[in-house]
Amino acid sequence: MSRTSSAKVCVRSGLALGALALAGVVAGCGGGGTTAPKQTASGAVTPEAGGTVKLADDSVKLEVPPGAVPANTTIKMTTTDAAAPQGITAASPILQFEPDGIVFAKPITVTFTFKNATKPIVYWSNHSGGYDLIPGTVSGSTISAPVTHFSMGFVGEEPAGSSDKCGAGVVCGAGTTCGYGGSTNGGG
């Protein structure tokens, strides 16, 4: 093989490898869509002072009041690749909050920034494997809601009829709180 043919083979091979690499990146992004990089935040909270932990982009914030934890505790939150329950479109990232399963002596406040929800509500995973719907205070494109334990949570559109009666596929609990896939406990 001459030097010229060898160079052409290398260039063609390089182009083919580049195209394969690009195809792998596109396939890894769900067919061309973009996925946000995972974010993690952690911080120490104390029984005396409580504390605040938030993601670097301010899209999620936890406010722990004094007396909510019995001892010094490291709080962690991480965005996930988890999917919202069938029939629900997430209007925020779905986050894992840790330590998983911790129960607070007083409700803490989680604040999410959301997109494209006209009736946003917080979905908070429960002990039955489903999600509770936690009403919150909406201000612009944020919603703040009280929670009493850690698990997973996100913002989604409130199902039709959930304020006065539960919609299709929703299991009702005490009061006006409804949950998908299991019994409700008001986020606790």
Tab-separated table of C-alpha atoms in Angstrom:
chain	number	residue	atom	x	y	z
A	1	MET	CA	0.000	0.000	0.000
A	2	SER	CA	1.390	3.405	-0.899
A	3	ARG	CA	1.730	6.250	1.571
A	4	THR	CA	-1.217	8.063	-0.008
A	5	SER	CA	-3.536	5.049	0.279
A	6	SER	CA	-2.404	4.456	3.849
A	7	ALA	CA	-3.227	8.071	4.743
A	8	LYS	CA	-6.674	7.755	3.160
A	9	VAL	CA	-7.374	4.597	5.187
A	10	CYS	CA	-6.356	6.380	8.403
A	11	VAL	CA	-8.538	9.384	7.623
A	12	ARG	CA	-11.496	7.155	6.741
A	13	SER	CA	-10.975	5.069	9.874
A	14	GLY	CA	-10.767	8.222	11.959
A	15	LEU	CA	-13.993	9.539	10.448
A	16	ALA	CA	-15.729	6.211	11.033
A	17	LEU	CA	-14.586	6.118	14.670
A	18	GLY	CA	-15.723	9.720	15.145
A	19	ALA	CA	-19.140	8.893	13.702
A	20	LEU	CA	-19.421	5.852	15.984
A	21	ALA	CA	-18.456	7.933	19.015
A	22	LEU	CA	-21.041	10.577	18.102
A	23	ALA	CA	-23.704	7.885	17.614
A	24	GLY	CA	-22.857	6.510	21.071
A	25	VAL	CA	-23.230	9.940	22.645
A	26	VAL	CA	-26.566	10.530	20.904
A	27	ALA	CA	-27.840	7.066	21.884
A	28	GLY	CA	-26.747	7.667	25.477
A	29	CYS	CA	-28.776	10.870	25.557
A	30	GLY	CA	-32.099	9.260	24.781
A	31	GLY	CA	-32.089	9.606	21.023
A	32	GLY	CA	-30.728	13.094	20.723
A	33	GLY	CA	-32.306	14.786	23.750
A	34	THR	CA	-30.136	16.303	26.405
A	35	THR	CA	-29.957	15.222	30.003
A	36	ALA	CA	-28.777	17.501	32.744
A	37	PRO	CA	-25.657	16.406	34.583
A	38	LYS	CA	-26.276	14.886	37.998
A	39	GLN	CA	-26.034	17.281	40.898
A	40	THR	CA	-25.366	16.456	44.525
A	41	ALA	CA	-25.404	18.663	47.588
A	42	SER	CA	-24.809	17.795	51.200
A	43	GLY	CA	-24.536	19.639	54.449
A	44	ALA	CA	-24.618	19.183	58.186
A	45	VAL	CA	-27.699	20.096	60.195
A	46	THR	CA	-27.894	20.204	63.979
A	47	PRO	CA	-30.688	19.787	66.520
A	48	GLU	CA	-30.001	23.270	67.897
A	49	ALA	CA	-29.766	25.287	64.668
A	50	GLY	CA	-31.220	23.086	61.927
A	51	GLY	CA	-29.727	24.104	58.596
A	52	THR	CA	-30.161	24.605	54.871
A	53	VAL	CA	-28.886	22.464	52.006
A	54	LYS	CA	-29.334	23.421	48.354
A	55	LEU	CA	-28.154	22.367	44.920
A	56	ALA	CA	-25.519	24.572	43.305
A	57	ASP	CA	-28.012	25.830	40.691
A	58	ASP	CA	-30.603	26.643	43.414
A	59	SER	CA	-33.175	24.332	41.772
A	60	VAL	CA	-33.852	22.503	45.060
A	61	LYS	CA	-33.458	23.672	48.644
A	62	LEU	CA	-34.082	21.959	51.991
A	63	GLU	CA	-34.719	23.989	55.120
A	64	VAL	CA	-34.425	22.015	58.355
A	65	PRO	CA	-35.765	23.862	61.400
A	66	PRO	CA	-34.202	23.603	64.870
A	67	GLY	CA	-35.418	20.476	66.654
A	68	ALA	CA	-36.163	18.475	63.471
A	69	VAL	CA	-33.196	16.095	63.911
A	70	PRO	CA	-32.210	14.415	67.199
A	71	ALA	CA	-28.456	14.577	66.508
A	72	ASN	CA	-25.977	16.164	64.117
A	73	THR	CA	-26.959	14.770	60.712
A	74	THR	CA	-25.485	15.013	57.231
A	75	ILE	CA	-28.235	15.704	54.705
A	76	LYS	CA	-27.663	14.804	51.053
A	77	MET	CA	-29.700	15.260	47.893
A	78	THR	CA	-28.901	13.978	44.413
A	79	THR	CA	-30.669	14.383	41.082
A	80	THR	CA	-31.490	11.001	39.536
A	81	ASP	CA	-32.352	9.436	36.204
A	82	ALA	CA	-35.534	7.956	37.723
A	83	ALA	CA	-38.734	8.230	35.720
A	84	ALA	CA	-41.951	9.737	37.034
A	85	PRO	CA	-44.840	7.317	37.621
A	86	GLN	CA	-46.862	6.392	34.560
A	87	GLY	CA	-49.219	9.189	33.575
A	88	ILE	CA	-47.251	11.893	35.408
A	89	THR	CA	-44.858	14.319	33.727
A	90	ALA	CA	-42.112	15.569	35.997
A	91	ALA	CA	-41.736	19.354	35.989
A	92	SER	CA	-38.480	19.144	37.946
A	93	PRO	CA	-35.665	16.657	38.341
A	94	ILE	CA	-36.480	13.636	40.513
A	95	LEU	CA	-34.250	13.707	43.560
A	96	GLN	CA	-33.080	11.160	46.099
A	97	PHE	CA	-32.875	12.610	49.620
A	98	GLU	CA	-30.657	11.010	52.265
A	99	PRO	CA	-30.347	9.577	54.773
A	100	ASP	CA	-33.141	7.558	53.168
A	101	GLY	CA	-35.982	6.835	55.556
A	102	ILE	CA	-35.057	9.411	58.195
A	103	VAL	CA	-38.157	10.720	59.983
A	104	PHE	CA	-38.071	14.296	61.232
A	105	ALA	CA	-39.428	15.400	64.611
A	106	LYS	CA	-40.772	18.538	62.890
A	107	PRO	CA	-41.652	19.002	59.220
A	108	ILE	CA	-38.856	20.340	57.048
A	109	THR	CA	-39.443	22.449	53.945
A	110	VAL	CA	-38.406	21.378	50.460
A	111	THR	CA	-38.467	24.008	47.708
A	112	PHE	CA	-38.297	22.984	44.055
A	113	THR	CA	-37.937	25.125	40.947
A	114	PHE	CA	-40.238	23.733	38.260
A	115	LYS	CA	-40.955	24.184	34.558
A	116	ASN	CA	-44.148	23.895	32.526
A	117	ALA	CA	-46.634	23.090	35.300
A	118	THR	CA	-49.839	25.117	35.562
A	119	LYS	CA	-50.982	23.353	38.766
A	120	PRO	CA	-47.717	22.155	40.338
A	121	ILE	CA	-47.705	19.760	43.275
A	122	VAL	CA	-44.909	17.913	45.070
A	123	TYR	CA	-44.781	14.134	44.639
A	124	TRP	CA	-43.019	12.488	47.601
A	125	SER	CA	-42.384	8.737	47.703
A	126	ASN	CA	-44.062	6.822	50.486
A	127	HIS	CA	-43.429	3.604	52.401
A	128	SER	CA	-45.804	1.654	50.138
A	129	GLY	CA	-43.719	2.273	47.030
A	130	GLY	CA	-46.004	4.945	45.575
A	131	TYR	CA	-46.036	8.712	45.791
A	132	ASP	CA	-47.980	11.079	48.018
A	133	LEU	CA	-49.141	14.404	46.623
A	134	ILE	CA	-47.999	17.177	48.955
A	135	PRO	CA	-49.657	20.568	48.428
A	136	GLY	CA	-47.308	23.503	48.697
A	137	THR	CA	-46.940	27.230	48.397
A	138	VAL	CA	-46.279	28.363	44.830
A	139	SER	CA	-44.307	31.540	44.174
A	140	GLY	CA	-43.472	32.167	40.516
A	141	SER	CA	-41.713	29.025	39.321
A	142	THR	CA	-41.036	27.539	42.780
A	143	ILE	CA	-43.106	25.408	45.130
A	144	SER	CA	-42.339	24.870	48.831
A	145	ALA	CA	-43.898	21.982	50.746
A	146	PRO	CA	-43.534	20.406	54.188
A	147	VAL	CA	-42.227	16.829	54.416
A	148	THR	CA	-41.599	14.627	57.424
A	149	HIS	CA	-39.319	11.920	56.006
A	150	PHE	CA	-36.684	11.414	53.333
A	151	SER	CA	-37.029	9.351	50.214
A	152	MET	CA	-37.508	10.606	46.631
A	153	GLY	CA	-39.408	13.649	45.423
A	154	PHE	CA	-40.182	15.876	42.462
A	155	VAL	CA	-42.706	18.374	41.114
A	156	GLY	CA	-45.389	17.351	38.651
A	157	GLU	CA	-48.740	18.547	37.423
A	158	GLU	CA	-51.568	18.058	39.922
A	159	PRO	CA	-53.940	15.364	38.638
A	160	ALA	CA	-57.388	16.582	37.607
A	161	GLY	CA	-59.807	16.431	40.514
A	162	SER	CA	-57.207	15.735	43.206
A	163	SER	CA	-58.134	18.807	45.256
A	164	ASP	CA	-61.745	17.825	45.798
A	165	LYS	CA	-61.699	14.113	44.983
A	166	CYS	CA	-59.088	11.787	43.625
A	167	GLY	CA	-58.678	11.372	39.891
A	168	ALA	CA	-58.338	8.087	38.042
A	169	GLY	CA	-55.416	5.994	39.296
A	170	VAL	CA	-55.103	7.974	42.516
A	171	VAL	CA	-55.555	6.426	45.958
A	172	CYS	CA	-57.041	8.855	48.493
A	173	GLY	CA	-55.872	9.245	52.058
A	174	ALA	CA	-56.896	11.458	54.939
A	175	GLY	CA	-57.901	15.005	54.070
A	176	THR	CA	-57.231	16.131	50.517
A	177	THR	CA	-53.875	14.393	50.112
A	178	CYS	CA	-53.841	11.786	47.372
A	179	GLY	CA	-51.101	9.407	46.350
A	180	TYR	CA	-50.173	7.268	43.354
A	181	GLY	CA	-49.522	3.592	43.806
A	182	GLY	CA	-50.137	3.206	47.532
A	183	SER	CA	-51.629	4.586	50.680
A	184	THR	CA	-50.921	8.156	51.626
A	185	ASN	CA	-49.448	9.562	54.742
A	186	GLY	CA	-49.140	13.247	53.945
A	187	GLY	CA	-45.487	12.979	53.075
A	188	GLY	CA	-44.668	11.369	56.353
